[in-house]
Short mmCIF file of C-alpha atoms in Angstrom, two decimals:
data_model
loop_
_atom_site.label_atom_id
_atom_site.label_comp_id
_atom_site.label_asym_id
_atom_site.label_seq_id
_atom_site.Cartn_x
_atom_site.Cartn_y
_atom_site.Cartn_z
CA UNK M 1415 2.87 -47.90 19.90
CA UNK M 1416 2.27 -48.24 23.65
CA UNK M 1417 0.51 -45.49 25.58
CA UNK M 1418 3.69 -44.90 27.56
CA UNK M 1419 5.79 -44.33 24.45
CA UNK M 1420 3.09 -42.12 22.99
CA UNK M 1421 3.05 -39.95 26.09
CA UNK M 1422 6.83 -39.65 26.04
CA UNK M 1423 6.64 -38.11 22.54
CA UNK M 1424 3.89 -35.65 23.48
CA UNK M 1425 4.91 -31.99 23.71
CA UNK M 1426 3.39 -29.20 25.79
CA UNK M 1427 0.47 -27.58 23.98
CA UNK M 1428 2.31 -24.26 23.73
CA UNK M 1429 5.25 -25.96 22.01
CA UNK M 1430 2.89 -27.68 19.55
CA UNK M 1431 1.29 -24.33 18.68
CA UNK M 1432 4.75 -22.81 18.12
CA UNK M 1433 5.67 -25.69 15.80
CA UNK M 1434 2.40 -25.35 13.87
CA UNK M 1435 2.89 -21.60 13.44
CA UNK M 1436 6.52 -22.02 12.34
CA UNK M 1437 5.92 -24.83 9.84
CA UNK M 1438 2.69 -23.60 8.27
CA UNK M 1439 3.78 -19.95 8.14
CA UNK M 1440 6.93 -21.03 6.30
CA UNK M 1441 4.80 -22.96 3.83
CA UNK M 1442 2.26 -20.17 3.32
CA UNK M 1443 4.99 -17.57 2.88
CA UNK M 1444 6.29 -19.78 0.03
CA UNK M 1445 9.64 -20.59 1.53
CA UNK M 1446 8.26 -24.10 1.52
CA UNK M 1447 5.22 -25.58 -0.20
CA UNK M 1448 3.35 -28.84 -0.94
CA UNK M 1449 4.35 -31.02 -3.88
CA UNK M 1450 1.05 -30.35 -5.64
CA UNK M 1451 1.51 -28.21 -8.79
CA UNK M 1452 -2.01 -26.95 -9.33
CA UNK M 1453 -2.82 -26.51 -13.00
CA UNK M 1454 0.72 -26.15 -14.42
CA UNK M 1455 1.88 -29.77 -14.68
CA UNK M 1456 2.24 -29.64 -18.48
CA UNK M 1457 4.27 -26.43 -18.36
CA UNK M 1458 6.47 -27.88 -15.62
CA UNK M 1459 7.24 -30.99 -17.69
CA UNK M 1460 8.03 -28.90 -20.77
CA UNK M 1461 10.38 -26.59 -18.83
CA UNK M 1462 12.21 -29.52 -17.19
CA UNK M 1463 12.82 -31.10 -20.60
CA UNK M 1464 14.10 -27.82 -21.99
CA UNK M 1465 16.54 -27.31 -19.12
CA UNK M 1466 17.74 -30.93 -19.28
CA UNK M 1467 18.66 -30.49 -22.94
CA UNK M 1468 20.95 -27.65 -21.85
CA UNK M 1469 22.56 -29.06 -18.70
CA UNK M 1470 22.88 -32.67 -19.89
CA UNK M 1471 23.18 -32.54 -23.68
CA UNK M 1472 24.84 -29.12 -24.04
CA UNK M 1473 22.01 -27.72 -26.18
CA UNK M 1474 21.28 -24.00 -25.93
CA UNK M 1475 17.65 -22.97 -25.40
CA UNK M 1476 15.50 -20.02 -24.44
CA UNK M 1477 12.00 -19.62 -23.01
CA UNK M 1478 9.74 -16.83 -21.79
CA UNK M 1479 7.37 -17.62 -18.90
CA UNK M 1480 4.46 -15.20 -19.03
CA UNK M 1481 1.64 -14.79 -16.53
CA UNK M 1482 0.03 -12.37 -14.06
CA UNK M 1483 1.57 -11.83 -10.62
CA UNK M 1484 0.80 -14.74 -8.33
CA UNK M 1485 0.11 -17.21 -11.16
CA UNK M 1486 3.12 -19.37 -10.23
CA UNK M 1487 5.93 -18.33 -12.62
CA UNK M 1488 8.69 -18.29 -10.01
CA UNK M 1489 7.38 -21.45 -8.35
CA UNK M 1490 7.30 -23.21 -11.75
CA UNK M 1491 10.92 -22.32 -12.52
CA UNK M 1492 12.10 -23.10 -8.98
CA UNK M 1493 10.46 -26.56 -9.09
CA UNK M 1494 11.98 -27.31 -12.50
CA UNK M 1495 15.48 -26.27 -11.36
CA UNK M 1496 15.16 -28.35 -8.18
CA UNK M 1497 14.17 -31.39 -10.22
CA UNK M 1498 17.10 -31.26 -12.64
CA UNK M 1499 19.68 -30.25 -10.04
CA UNK M 1500 18.98 -33.13 -7.65
CA UNK M 1501 21.82 -35.08 -9.33
CA UNK M 1502 25.04 -33.84 -7.75
CA UNK M 1503 27.13 -34.31 -10.90
CA UNK M 1504 24.77 -32.02 -12.80
CA UNK M 1505 24.47 -29.47 -9.99
CA UNK M 1506 28.25 -29.10 -9.66
CA UNK M 1507 28.63 -28.53 -13.41
CA UNK M 1508 25.92 -25.88 -13.90
CA UNK M 1509 26.26 -22.14 -13.31
CA UNK M 1510 23.24 -19.94 -12.64
CA UNK M 1511 22.94 -16.20 -13.23
CA UNK M 1512 19.94 -14.47 -11.62
CA UNK M 1513 19.08 -11.02 -12.98
CA UNK M 1514 16.11 -8.78 -12.22
CA UNK M 1515 14.96 -5.86 -14.36
CA UNK M 1516 14.20 -3.84 -11.23
CA UNK M 1517 17.81 -4.13 -10.02
CA UNK M 1518 19.92 -4.31 -13.19
CA UNK M 1519 18.52 -1.15 -14.72
CA UNK M 1520 21.00 -0.94 -17.61
CA UNK M 1521 23.27 -3.34 -19.53
CA UNK M 1522 26.46 -2.10 -17.83
CA UNK M 1523 25.10 -3.00 -14.38
CA UNK M 1524 23.81 -6.33 -15.71
CA UNK M 1525 27.22 -7.28 -17.15
CA UNK M 1526 28.92 -6.38 -13.88
CA UNK M 1527 26.51 -8.63 -12.01
CA UNK M 1528 26.98 -11.47 -14.51
CA UNK M 1529 30.75 -11.23 -13.97
CA UNK M 1530 30.28 -11.33 -10.19
CA UNK M 1531 27.87 -14.28 -10.22
CA UNK M 1532 30.16 -16.29 -12.52
CA UNK M 1533 33.12 -15.49 -10.19
CA UNK M 1534 35.16 -14.08 -13.09
CA UNK M 1535 36.22 -10.74 -11.57
CA UNK M 1536 39.87 -11.87 -11.41
CA UNK M 1537 39.79 -13.13 -15.00
CA UNK M 1538 38.38 -9.85 -16.33
CA UNK M 1539 40.70 -7.70 -14.19
CA UNK M 1540 41.37 -4.32 -15.77
CA UNK M 1541 40.57 -5.53 -19.30
CA UNK M 1542 38.71 -2.95 -21.42
CA UNK M 1543 36.09 -4.21 -23.89
CA UNK M 1544 34.96 -2.45 -27.02
CA UNK M 1545 31.35 -3.63 -26.79
CA UNK M 1546 28.89 -5.58 -24.66
CA UNK M 1547 29.04 -8.44 -27.17
CA UNK M 1548 32.82 -8.68 -26.75
CA UNK M 1549 32.52 -8.58 -22.96
CA UNK M 1550 29.83 -11.28 -22.84
CA UNK M 1551 31.65 -13.53 -25.31
CA UNK M 1552 34.85 -13.25 -23.23
CA UNK M 1553 32.97 -14.24 -20.06
CA UNK M 1554 31.52 -17.35 -21.65
CA UNK M 1555 34.82 -18.22 -23.34
CA UNK M 1556 36.50 -18.13 -19.92
CA UNK M 1557 34.14 -20.89 -18.76
CA UNK M 1558 35.11 -23.29 -21.53
CA UNK M 1559 37.16 -26.35 -20.64
CA UNK M 1560 37.28 -27.89 -24.09
CA UNK M 1561 34.75 -28.47 -26.84
CA UNK M 1562 31.02 -27.71 -26.65
CA UNK M 1563 30.16 -30.94 -24.83
CA UNK M 1564 32.65 -30.20 -22.05
CA UNK M 1565 31.80 -26.52 -21.69
CA UNK M 1566 30.09 -25.48 -18.46
CA UNK M 1567 26.33 -24.83 -19.06
CA UNK M 1568 25.03 -21.47 -17.87
CA UNK M 1569 21.40 -20.79 -16.93
CA UNK M 1570 20.40 -17.12 -17.25
CA UNK M 1571 17.19 -16.25 -15.37
CA UNK M 1572 15.84 -12.79 -16.23
CA UNK M 1573 13.05 -11.77 -13.85
CA UNK M 1574 10.91 -8.75 -14.87
CA UNK M 1575 12.03 -9.58 -18.41
CA UNK M 1576 10.01 -6.77 -20.01
CA UNK M 1577 12.19 -4.18 -18.21
CA UNK M 1578 15.31 -5.57 -19.95
CA UNK M 1579 13.52 -4.99 -23.25
CA UNK M 1580 13.47 -1.25 -22.38
CA UNK M 1581 17.27 -1.06 -22.21
CA UNK M 1582 18.90 1.00 -24.95
CA UNK M 1583 19.04 -1.03 -28.20
CA UNK M 1584 18.22 -4.17 -26.15
CA UNK M 1585 21.93 -5.00 -26.44
CA UNK M 1586 22.12 -7.49 -23.57
CA UNK M 1587 19.06 -9.45 -24.74
CA UNK M 1588 20.25 -9.40 -28.35
CA UNK M 1589 23.64 -10.89 -27.42
CA UNK M 1590 22.23 -13.45 -24.97
CA UNK M 1591 19.80 -14.80 -27.55
CA UNK M 1592 22.50 -14.66 -30.23
CA UNK M 1593 24.74 -16.87 -28.06
CA UNK M 1594 21.80 -19.21 -27.40
CA UNK M 1595 21.41 -19.67 -31.18
CA UNK M 1596 25.13 -20.15 -31.85
CA UNK M 1597 27.59 -22.86 -30.87
CA UNK M 1598 29.59 -20.65 -28.54
CA UNK M 1599 28.56 -22.27 -25.24
CA UNK M 1600 25.55 -24.18 -23.87
CA UNK M 1601 23.26 -21.58 -22.30
CA UNK M 1602 19.59 -21.41 -21.38
CA UNK M 1603 17.92 -18.02 -21.16
CA UNK M 1604 14.69 -18.08 -19.13
CA UNK M 1605 12.67 -14.87 -18.89
CA UNK M 1606 9.81 -14.22 -16.48
CA UNK M 1607 7.31 -11.41 -16.99
CA UNK M 1608 3.77 -10.41 -16.05
CA UNK M 1609 3.46 -8.01 -18.99
CA UNK M 1610 1.21 -10.38 -20.92
CA UNK M 1611 -1.18 -13.07 -19.66
CA UNK M 1612 -0.39 -16.59 -20.80
CA UNK M 1613 0.22 -18.88 -17.81
CA UNK M 1614 -3.25 -19.23 -16.27
CA UNK M 1615 -4.16 -21.66 -13.51
CA UNK M 1616 -6.57 -24.25 -14.89
CA UNK M 1617 -7.36 -26.09 -11.64
CA UNK M 1618 -10.90 -26.73 -10.43
CA UNK M 1619 -12.45 -25.88 -7.07
CA UNK M 1620 -11.77 -29.46 -5.94
CA UNK M 1621 -8.07 -28.93 -6.75
CA UNK M 1622 -8.26 -25.66 -4.82
CA UNK M 1623 -9.68 -27.42 -1.74
CA UNK M 1624 -6.97 -30.09 -1.97
CA UNK M 1625 -4.42 -27.28 -2.13
CA UNK M 1626 -5.81 -25.85 1.12
CA UNK M 1627 -5.57 -29.29 2.72
CA UNK M 1628 -1.94 -29.66 1.59
CA UNK M 1629 -1.04 -26.20 2.87
CA UNK M 1630 -2.58 -26.65 6.33
CA UNK M 1631 -1.81 -30.33 6.99
CA UNK M 1632 0.99 -31.16 9.40
CA UNK M 1633 3.76 -33.38 8.03
CA UNK M 1634 4.40 -36.91 9.43
CA UNK M 1635 7.68 -35.73 10.96
CA UNK M 1636 5.88 -33.20 13.23
CA UNK M 1637 7.46 -33.46 16.72
CA UNK M 1638 4.21 -34.47 18.47
CA UNK M 1639 2.43 -37.29 16.55
CA UNK M 1640 -0.67 -37.16 18.78
CA UNK M 1641 -1.22 -33.44 18.21
CA UNK M 1642 -0.44 -33.81 14.51
CA UNK M 1643 -3.05 -36.55 14.14
CA UNK M 1644 -5.71 -34.50 15.94
CA UNK M 1645 -4.84 -31.42 13.85
CA UNK M 1646 -5.12 -33.25 10.52
CA UNK M 1647 -8.34 -35.06 11.54
CA UNK M 1648 -9.89 -31.76 12.61
CA UNK M 1649 -8.75 -30.14 9.33
CA UNK M 1650 -10.37 -32.90 7.26
CA UNK M 1651 -13.70 -32.41 9.07
CA UNK M 1652 -13.36 -28.65 8.81
CA UNK M 1653 -12.90 -28.66 5.03
CA UNK M 1654 -16.23 -30.49 4.73
CA UNK M 1655 -17.97 -27.76 6.76
CA UNK M 1656 -20.46 -25.72 4.71
CA UNK M 1657 -19.30 -22.35 6.10
CA UNK M 1658 -15.66 -23.09 5.27
CA UNK M 1659 -16.61 -24.30 1.80
CA UNK M 1660 -18.53 -21.06 1.19
CA UNK M 1661 -15.52 -18.98 2.26
CA UNK M 1662 -13.17 -20.92 -0.03
CA UNK M 1663 -15.67 -20.79 -2.90
CA UNK M 1664 -15.94 -17.02 -2.57
CA UNK M 1665 -12.15 -16.69 -2.48
CA UNK M 1666 -11.84 -19.01 -5.51
CA UNK M 1667 -14.41 -17.00 -7.48
CA UNK M 1668 -12.68 -13.73 -6.58
CA UNK M 1669 -9.09 -14.77 -7.33
CA UNK M 1670 -7.63 -18.15 -8.23
CA UNK M 1671 -4.01 -17.20 -7.62
CA UNK M 1672 -2.29 -19.07 -4.80
CA UNK M 1673 -0.67 -15.97 -3.29
CA UNK M 1674 -4.10 -14.58 -2.44
CA UNK M 1675 -5.07 -17.92 -0.89
CA UNK M 1676 -1.87 -17.93 1.18
CA UNK M 1677 -2.76 -14.51 2.62
CA UNK M 1678 -6.23 -15.75 3.60
CA UNK M 1679 -4.80 -18.86 5.29
CA UNK M 1680 -2.19 -16.80 7.13
CA UNK M 1681 -5.04 -14.82 8.71
CA UNK M 1682 -6.73 -18.09 9.64
CA UNK M 1683 -3.51 -19.45 11.16
CA UNK M 1684 -2.98 -16.28 13.23
CA UNK M 1685 -6.03 -17.21 15.30
CA UNK M 1686 -4.43 -20.40 16.62
CA UNK M 1687 -3.03 -20.05 20.14
CA UNK M 1688 -2.80 -21.86 23.46
CA UNK M 1689 -6.47 -21.27 24.31
CA UNK M 1690 -7.58 -22.04 20.75
CA UNK M 1691 -5.29 -24.93 19.65
CA UNK M 1692 -7.25 -26.06 16.57
CA UNK M 1693 -8.81 -24.30 13.59
CA UNK M 1694 -12.55 -23.71 13.45
CA UNK M 1695 -15.07 -22.63 10.82
CA UNK M 1696 -15.31 -19.26 12.57
CA UNK M 1697 -11.62 -18.66 11.91
CA UNK M 1698 -12.20 -18.93 8.16
CA UNK M 1699 -15.27 -16.69 8.29
CA UNK M 1700 -13.43 -14.04 10.30
CA UNK M 1701 -10.38 -14.19 8.01
CA UNK M 1702 -12.63 -13.69 4.98
CA UNK M 1703 -14.31 -10.73 6.71
CA UNK M 1704 -10.93 -9.12 7.39
CA UNK M 1705 -9.82 -9.71 3.78
CA UNK M 1706 -12.96 -8.10 2.38
CA UNK M 1707 -13.04 -5.09 4.71
CA UNK M 1708 -13.38 -1.65 3.18
CA UNK M 1709 -10.28 0.31 4.25
CA UNK M 1710 -11.95 3.70 3.83
CA UNK M 1711 -14.96 2.65 5.86
CA UNK M 1712 -12.55 1.54 8.59
CA UNK M 1713 -10.89 4.97 8.57
CA UNK M 1714 -14.28 6.55 9.23
CA UNK M 1715 -14.58 4.61 12.49
CA UNK M 1716 -11.63 6.56 13.90
CA UNK M 1717 -12.87 10.05 13.01
CA UNK M 1718 -13.92 12.60 15.60
CA UNK M 1719 -17.60 13.56 15.80
CA UNK M 1720 -16.78 16.89 14.12
CA UNK M 1721 -14.98 15.16 11.23
CA UNK M 1722 -17.85 12.71 10.82
CA UNK M 1723 -20.28 15.66 10.73
CA UNK M 1724 -18.24 17.23 7.91
CA UNK M 1725 -18.37 13.97 5.94
CA UNK M 1726 -22.16 13.92 6.38
CA UNK M 1727 -22.35 17.57 5.26
CA UNK M 1728 -20.31 16.73 2.13
CA UNK M 1729 -22.57 13.80 1.32
CA UNK M 1730 -25.61 15.99 1.82
CA UNK M 1731 -24.14 18.56 -0.62
CA UNK M 1732 -23.51 15.84 -3.20
CA UNK M 1733 -27.14 14.75 -2.94
CA UNK M 1734 -28.36 18.32 -3.36
CA UNK M 1735 -26.06 19.23 -6.25
CA UNK M 1736 -26.01 15.83 -8.01
CA UNK M 1737 -22.39 14.98 -7.29
CA UNK M 1738 -20.90 18.37 -8.16
CA UNK M 1739 -17.65 19.33 -6.35
CA UNK M 1740 -17.77 21.43 -3.17
CA UNK M 1741 -15.44 23.67 -1.17
CA UNK M 1742 -14.84 24.13 2.53
CA UNK M 1743 -17.10 27.18 2.75
CA UNK M 1744 -20.06 25.19 1.39
CA UNK M 1745 -19.38 22.35 3.82
CA UNK M 1746 -19.09 24.79 6.74
CA UNK M 1747 -22.39 26.44 5.81
CA UNK M 1748 -24.12 23.06 5.62
CA UNK M 1749 -22.69 22.08 9.00
CA UNK M 1750 -23.84 25.38 10.54
CA UNK M 1751 -27.41 24.69 9.33
CA UNK M 1752 -27.34 21.44 11.28
CA UNK M 1753 -25.95 23.17 14.41
CA UNK M 1754 -28.60 25.92 14.28
CA UNK M 1755 -31.40 23.46 13.61
CA UNK M 1756 -30.44 21.30 16.57
CA UNK M 1757 -29.52 24.32 18.74
CA UNK M 1758 -26.67 22.31 20.24
CA UNK M 1759 -23.81 24.41 21.57
CA UNK M 1760 -21.80 21.18 21.83
CA UNK M 1761 -21.27 21.28 18.03
CA UNK M 1762 -20.60 25.03 17.84
CA UNK M 1763 -16.89 24.94 16.89
CA UNK M 1764 -14.87 27.95 15.79
CA UNK M 1765 -14.30 28.15 12.04
CA UNK M 1766 -10.48 27.56 12.25
CA UNK M 1767 -11.15 24.35 14.21
CA UNK M 1768 -13.60 23.17 11.54
CA UNK M 1769 -11.05 24.01 8.83
CA UNK M 1770 -8.42 21.97 10.66
CA UNK M 1771 -10.81 18.99 10.73
CA UNK M 1772 -11.50 19.48 6.99
CA UNK M 1773 -7.77 19.44 6.24
CA UNK M 1774 -7.38 16.24 8.27
CA UNK M 1775 -9.97 14.56 6.03
CA UNK M 1776 -7.82 15.61 3.06
CA UNK M 1777 -4.72 14.12 4.68
CA UNK M 1778 -6.62 10.84 5.18
CA UNK M 1779 -7.43 10.90 1.43
CA UNK M 1780 -11.18 10.84 2.07
CA UNK M 1781 -11.46 13.94 -0.12
CA UNK M 1782 -9.28 15.19 -2.95
CA UNK M 1783 -8.95 18.49 -4.87
CA UNK M 1784 -10.30 18.67 -8.40
CA UNK M 1785 -7.60 18.38 -11.06
CA UNK M 1786 -6.47 21.37 -13.08
CA UNK M 1787 -7.31 23.97 -10.44
CA UNK M 1788 -4.99 26.82 -9.56
CA UNK M 1789 -3.08 26.33 -6.30
CA UNK M 1790 -3.43 30.08 -5.73
CA UNK M 1791 -7.12 29.64 -4.88
CA UNK M 1792 -7.80 30.22 -1.18
CA UNK M 1793 -8.05 26.85 0.56
CA UNK M 1794 -11.56 27.71 1.84
CA UNK M 1795 -12.75 27.95 -1.78
CA UNK M 1796 -10.72 25.17 -3.41
CA UNK M 1797 -13.11 22.69 -5.06
CA UNK M 1798 -12.95 19.18 -3.62
CA UNK M 1799 -14.44 15.77 -4.33
CA UNK M 1800 -15.65 13.19 -1.78
CA UNK M 1801 -14.04 9.76 -2.20
CA UNK M 1802 -16.80 7.89 -0.34
CA UNK M 1803 -20.22 6.62 -1.37
CA UNK M 1804 -23.55 6.12 0.42
CA UNK M 1805 -22.87 2.52 1.47
CA UNK M 1806 -19.47 3.28 3.01
CA UNK M 1807 -20.83 6.15 5.11
CA UNK M 1808 -23.88 4.10 6.13
CA UNK M 1809 -21.74 1.14 7.21
CA UNK M 1810 -19.35 3.41 9.13
CA UNK M 1811 -22.22 5.07 11.03
CA UNK M 1812 -23.61 1.69 12.08
CA UNK M 1813 -20.27 0.75 13.65
CA UNK M 1814 -19.24 4.23 14.81
CA UNK M 1815 -18.66 4.11 18.59
CA UNK M 1816 -21.09 6.21 20.67
CA UNK M 1817 -22.44 8.12 17.68
CA UNK M 1818 -24.81 10.91 18.92
CA UNK M 1819 -28.44 10.23 18.01
CA UNK M 1820 -29.01 13.61 16.32
CA UNK M 1821 -25.90 13.14 14.15
CA UNK M 1822 -27.09 9.69 13.11
CA UNK M 1823 -30.57 11.06 12.31
CA UNK M 1824 -29.05 13.90 10.26
CA UNK M 1825 -26.95 11.39 8.35
CA UNK M 1826 -29.93 9.14 7.65
CA UNK M 1827 -31.92 12.08 6.32
CA UNK M 1828 -29.15 12.90 3.85
CA UNK M 1829 -28.58 9.26 2.89
CA UNK M 1830 -32.22 8.48 2.16
#
């Protein structure tokens, strides 16, 4: 390619950044993804074969895909369906019914949705059925165009499958599986649930790194080939960087699920802009820092000096009384000792103001009332528990903006 042609295809840097953000965000948010199926290749092959036996050979089947959230259940099923439905003749002859236990909370609602998704509202009309079994059998019978081999296959996907098992008498599940075992019509019933752990990612750290490369690489059809080439070359070098490898290793050791990785990479991607057009090792380090931040310690950074003093007083009380609960009156007394010792009128707040600050700490869920206590107890004497530990308070004081020296010294004396 001549230099002239290459320049003609170049886009403004801002446009390249917009394209990168659009394409990679779409991929990381799982509306698009690489072809790599990390650790579930065998399960994918088995599921494809099972579905093919239904849509091609008219054989009824059922399967339950079990795994924790983020392990790839939905991705596995979506990939398998895409693979078997690439042939137009098959796609046009297969009906899909998508149900979710969070939405179809009883069998009546589920049957209504099945009717809607199969476009059989006009066929059912005002007909009254004596049972769910009769209703379901009628729906499937309406899809028949002849014998079993010419009947239209139906794929039932039941997400949050365990919630359907809580329906009264499990009538819908009973009838679906009964149909799958009979010769009524070719159906496949696929359930997805995170109730039990079975589908576990078995990929190695090398597979994990390759997954990161796939997720962040720009495709060949990227509008600006020059920028795309620089981006991918920079990414390759970056993934060999020791700091980046340490970040990914820590993430891998913490959680192997791809959804967690996607969230980390989204934070990395957010740092790309016109003045910072390529990823750097610092972006990964900063993203990891943000992911591992302590939310309660961050809340402390926004407290007023009075509220921070009350937190220190509570921690001091816990040290003195070995973690026993406290009430507002005890905290106020401890705070007053500090004020008198330092002889600082700047901290001499009226009691109602201090109580208001105490209640704000409760609203922020930094303290909570002890369970089983009577609500009739005066709020000044209601026993409370601090939901922070030494390390969180220490970290917050180090980063607290313009923290008065005497307050910091008081805190250190109670944290020692």
